[in-house]
């Protein structure tokens, strides 16, 4: 076992179709991740795309993920090779890449994540490489073995190439972006018939390619429905929503005392 191995075993568990539970983290502090990891979440998604994360706060967040025993995945704001490289060097267990709308796009991001057969820039003097403690080829092997690449299917045009996208070598699985699909397709809701049909098509294509599917869910019942369809990784809410819901309950309970 190399020192750069992901102790959570996230990629192997994800690819095996284990039932995994994660959440988005939007507040750029480490404490949230420590708490969520201690609760038992399998992974957190550090949401650079829709929250004010930067290179320094992401670096600290990934250290917190390691400390709390949860896999740190980064949803990158821009899927450029340099951005993907930066979070992988900082020790991310993987990346969640938005708007993978074509097989060509899937191939480009896969190349950015892999050494052998890809184009990932090399450095073992990073957290991912034990700050130089891990030898060149051991670091290459560990990176290729443990880095998880998940592509977000959230554009209507991606449905036209979904079979080719999910078959891309180096792409470990896909996430169904129901919110973006709903907006882009002008659907009434994330449960509209056209969105359900899109989900069915994506899951069927992933199943045929032997790739796992992740999806965001709001309830246990929704998770059960998607699990029956074939999804295996579930993102539940976000740290902000958890805080807001708890604050609303606490306020309502104590405020009610004054009205009694």
Coordinates of C-alpha atoms in Angstrom, one line a residue:
X1 CA 0.0 0.0 0.0
X2 CA 1.5 3.4 -1.0
X3 CA 1.3 6.4 1.2
X4 CA -0.8 8.2 -1.4
X5 CA -3.6 5.6 -1.3
X6 CA -7.1 7.0 -0.6
X7 CA -7.9 5.5 2.8
X8 CA -11.6 5.8 2.2
X9 CA -11.3 3.5 -0.8
X10 CA -13.9 5.7 -2.5
X11 CA -13.1 4.9 -6.2
X12 CA -13.2 1.2 -5.6
X13 CA -16.5 1.5 -3.6
X14 CA -18.1 3.8 -6.2
X15 CA -17.1 1.6 -9.1
X16 CA -18.4 -1.5 -7.3
X17 CA -21.8 0.1 -6.9
X18 CA -21.7 0.4 -3.1
X19 CA -24.5 2.4 -1.5
X20 CA -22.8 5.7 -0.8
X21 CA -24.1 8.9 0.8
X22 CA -22.6 12.3 0.5
X23 CA -23.6 16.0 0.6
X24 CA -22.5 19.3 -1.0
X25 CA -20.4 21.6 1.1
X26 CA -20.8 25.3 0.2
X27 CA -19.4 27.1 3.2
X28 CA -15.6 27.6 2.7
X29 CA -14.5 26.4 6.1
X30 CA -13.1 23.2 7.5
X31 CA -15.4 22.7 10.5
X32 CA -18.4 21.7 8.4
X33 CA -16.5 18.8 6.7
X34 CA -15.1 17.6 10.1
X35 CA -18.7 17.5 11.4
X36 CA -20.1 15.8 8.4
X37 CA -17.3 13.3 8.2
X38 CA -17.7 12.4 11.9
X39 CA -21.4 11.8 11.4
X40 CA -20.5 9.1 8.9
X41 CA -21.0 10.5 5.4
X42 CA -19.1 8.5 2.8
X43 CA -18.1 11.6 0.9
X44 CA -18.4 15.4 0.6
X45 CA -18.6 17.4 -2.6
X46 CA -16.7 20.7 -2.2
X47 CA -18.7 22.9 -4.4
X48 CA -16.4 25.3 -6.2
X49 CA -19.0 25.8 -9.0
X50 CA -21.7 27.4 -6.9
X51 CA -19.9 28.6 -3.8
X52 CA -17.0 30.9 -2.9
X53 CA -14.2 28.4 -2.7
X54 CA -10.7 29.2 -3.8
X55 CA -7.4 27.2 -4.1
X56 CA -6.4 27.9 -0.4
X57 CA -9.8 27.0 1.1
X58 CA -10.1 23.9 -1.1
X59 CA -6.7 22.8 0.1
X60 CA -7.7 23.2 3.7
X61 CA -11.0 21.5 3.1
X62 CA -9.4 18.4 1.6
X63 CA -7.1 18.2 4.6
X64 CA -10.2 18.2 6.8
X65 CA -11.8 15.5 4.7
X66 CA -8.8 13.3 5.2
X67 CA -8.8 14.0 8.9
X68 CA -12.4 13.1 9.3
X69 CA -12.3 9.9 7.2
X70 CA -14.6 11.1 4.4
X71 CA -13.7 11.2 0.7
X72 CA -13.2 14.8 -0.5
X73 CA -14.6 15.3 -4.0
X74 CA -14.4 18.7 -5.7
X75 CA -17.0 20.0 -8.1
X76 CA -14.7 22.2 -10.2
X77 CA -15.9 25.5 -11.5
X78 CA -14.1 25.1 -14.7
X79 CA -13.0 21.7 -16.0
X80 CA -9.7 22.9 -17.3
X81 CA -6.6 20.6 -17.0
X82 CA -4.9 23.2 -14.7
X83 CA -8.0 23.3 -12.4
X84 CA -8.4 19.6 -12.2
X85 CA -4.6 19.2 -11.6
X86 CA -4.7 21.7 -8.7
X87 CA -7.4 19.9 -6.7
X88 CA -5.9 16.4 -7.4
X89 CA -2.4 17.7 -6.2
X90 CA -4.1 19.0 -3.1
X91 CA -5.3 15.4 -2.4
X92 CA -8.9 15.3 -3.7
X93 CA -10.3 11.8 -3.9
X94 CA -11.8 12.8 -7.2
X95 CA -13.5 15.5 -9.2
X96 CA -17.2 16.0 -10.2
X97 CA -17.1 17.8 -13.5
X98 CA -20.1 19.9 -14.7
X99 CA -21.6 19.9 -18.2
X100 CA -20.1 16.8 -19.7
X101 CA -22.2 17.2 -22.9
X102 CA -20.2 15.1 -25.4
X103 CA -17.9 12.1 -25.7
X104 CA -15.1 14.5 -26.7
X105 CA -15.6 16.5 -23.5
X106 CA -15.5 13.2 -21.5
X107 CA -12.3 12.2 -23.1
X108 CA -10.7 15.6 -22.4
X109 CA -11.4 15.5 -18.7
X110 CA -10.4 11.8 -18.4
X111 CA -7.0 12.7 -19.9
X112 CA -6.6 15.5 -17.3
X113 CA -7.2 13.0 -14.5
X114 CA -4.9 10.2 -15.6
X115 CA -1.1 9.8 -15.9
X116 CA -0.9 6.7 -18.0
X117 CA -2.9 7.1 -21.2
X118 CA -3.7 10.7 -20.1
X119 CA -2.1 14.1 -19.7
X120 CA -2.1 14.8 -16.0
X121 CA 0.8 17.0 -15.1
X122 CA 3.3 15.2 -12.7
X123 CA 4.5 16.3 -9.3
X124 CA 4.9 14.2 -6.3
X125 CA 6.0 17.1 -4.0
X126 CA 2.3 17.8 -3.2
X127 CA -0.1 16.4 -0.5
X128 CA -1.2 13.8 -3.0
X129 CA 2.5 12.7 -3.3
X130 CA 3.3 12.8 0.4
X131 CA 5.4 16.0 -0.3
X132 CA 8.0 14.0 -2.1
X133 CA 7.9 10.9 0.2
X134 CA 6.4 8.7 -2.6
X135 CA 8.5 7.7 -5.5
X136 CA 7.7 8.8 -9.1
X137 CA 6.1 5.6 -10.3
X138 CA 4.4 4.7 -7.0
X139 CA 2.8 8.1 -7.1
X140 CA 1.7 7.6 -10.8
X141 CA 0.2 4.2 -9.9
X142 CA -1.6 5.4 -6.9
X143 CA -3.0 8.4 -8.7
X144 CA -4.3 6.3 -11.6
X145 CA -5.8 3.7 -9.2
X146 CA -7.5 6.1 -6.7
X147 CA -8.6 9.3 -8.5
X148 CA -12.3 9.2 -9.2
X149 CA -13.8 11.0 -12.2
X150 CA -17.5 11.6 -12.2
X151 CA -19.1 13.5 -15.1
X152 CA -22.3 15.5 -14.7
X153 CA -25.0 14.8 -17.3
X154 CA -27.0 18.0 -17.2
X155 CA -27.4 19.1 -20.8
X156 CA -30.0 17.9 -23.3
X157 CA -27.4 17.4 -26.0
X158 CA -25.6 15.0 -23.7
X159 CA -28.5 12.6 -24.1
X160 CA -27.7 12.3 -27.8
X161 CA -24.3 11.0 -27.0
X162 CA -24.9 9.3 -23.7
X163 CA -23.8 5.8 -24.7
X164 CA -20.5 7.2 -26.0
X165 CA -20.0 9.4 -23.0
X166 CA -20.4 6.7 -20.4
X167 CA -18.2 4.3 -22.4
X168 CA -15.3 6.8 -22.2
X169 CA -12.2 5.1 -20.8
X170 CA -11.2 6.8 -17.5
X171 CA -14.6 8.1 -16.7
X172 CA -15.7 6.2 -13.6
X173 CA -19.4 7.1 -13.5
X174 CA -21.9 9.9 -14.0
X175 CA -24.1 12.2 -11.9
X176 CA -27.5 13.1 -13.2
X177 CA -28.0 16.9 -12.9
X178 CA -31.8 17.0 -12.8
X179 CA -31.9 20.7 -11.9
X180 CA -30.0 21.8 -15.0
X181 CA -31.8 19.4 -17.2
X182 CA -35.1 20.7 -15.9
X183 CA -34.2 24.3 -16.6
X184 CA -32.6 23.5 -20.0
X185 CA -35.6 21.5 -21.2
X186 CA -38.1 23.9 -19.8
X187 CA -39.8 21.2 -17.8
X188 CA -42.3 21.9 -15.0
X189 CA -40.2 20.2 -12.3
X190 CA -37.4 17.7 -11.7
X191 CA -40.1 15.0 -11.6
X192 CA -41.7 16.0 -14.9
X193 CA -42.1 13.1 -17.4
X194 CA -39.3 14.3 -19.7
X195 CA -36.9 14.5 -16.8
X196 CA -37.9 11.0 -15.6
X197 CA -37.3 9.7 -19.2
X198 CA -33.9 11.4 -19.3
X199 CA -32.9 9.8 -16.0
X200 CA -34.1 6.4 -17.3
X201 CA -32.0 6.8 -20.5
X202 CA -28.9 7.9 -18.5
X203 CA -29.1 5.0 -16.0
X204 CA -29.7 2.5 -18.8
X205 CA -26.7 3.7 -20.7
X206 CA -24.5 3.6 -17.6
X207 CA -25.7 0.1 -16.7
X208 CA -24.8 -1.1 -20.2
X209 CA -21.3 0.4 -19.8
X210 CA -20.9 -1.0 -16.3
X211 CA -20.6 2.4 -14.8
X212 CA -22.3 3.7 -11.6
X213 CA -24.7 6.5 -11.3
X214 CA -24.9 9.3 -8.7
X215 CA -27.9 11.5 -8.1
X216 CA -29.1 14.2 -5.7
X217 CA -32.1 13.3 -3.7
X218 CA -34.3 15.1 -1.2
X219 CA -35.8 12.2 0.8
X220 CA -35.2 8.6 1.6
X221 CA -38.2 7.7 -0.5
X222 CA -36.6 9.4 -3.5
X223 CA -33.3 7.6 -2.8
X224 CA -35.1 4.3 -2.7
X225 CA -36.8 5.0 -6.1
X226 CA -33.5 5.9 -7.7
X227 CA -31.8 2.9 -6.1
X228 CA -34.4 0.6 -7.6
X229 CA -33.7 2.3 -11.0
X230 CA -30.0 1.6 -10.7
X231 CA -28.3 4.5 -9.0
X232 CA -25.9 3.7 -6.1
X233 CA -24.4 7.0 -4.9
X234 CA -26.7 9.7 -3.4
X235 CA -26.0 13.4 -2.6
X236 CA -28.3 14.6 0.1
X237 CA -28.8 18.3 0.4
X238 CA -25.9 20.6 1.5
X239 CA -24.4 22.0 4.6
X240 CA -26.3 25.3 4.1
X241 CA -29.6 23.5 3.9
X242 CA -28.9 21.4 6.9
X243 CA -28.1 24.5 8.9
X244 CA -31.2 26.4 7.6
X245 CA -33.5 23.5 8.4
X246 CA -32.1 23.1 11.9
X247 CA -32.2 26.8 12.5
X248 CA -35.8 27.0 11.4
X249 CA -36.8 24.1 13.7
X250 CA -35.0 25.6 16.7
X251 CA -36.4 29.1 16.1
X252 CA -39.9 27.8 15.7
X253 CA -39.7 25.6 18.8
X254 CA -38.4 28.4 21.1
X255 CA -40.5 31.2 19.6
X256 CA -43.6 29.1 20.3
X257 CA -42.8 29.2 24.0
X258 CA -43.4 33.0 23.9
X259 CA -46.8 32.5 22.3
X260 CA -48.0 29.9 24.7

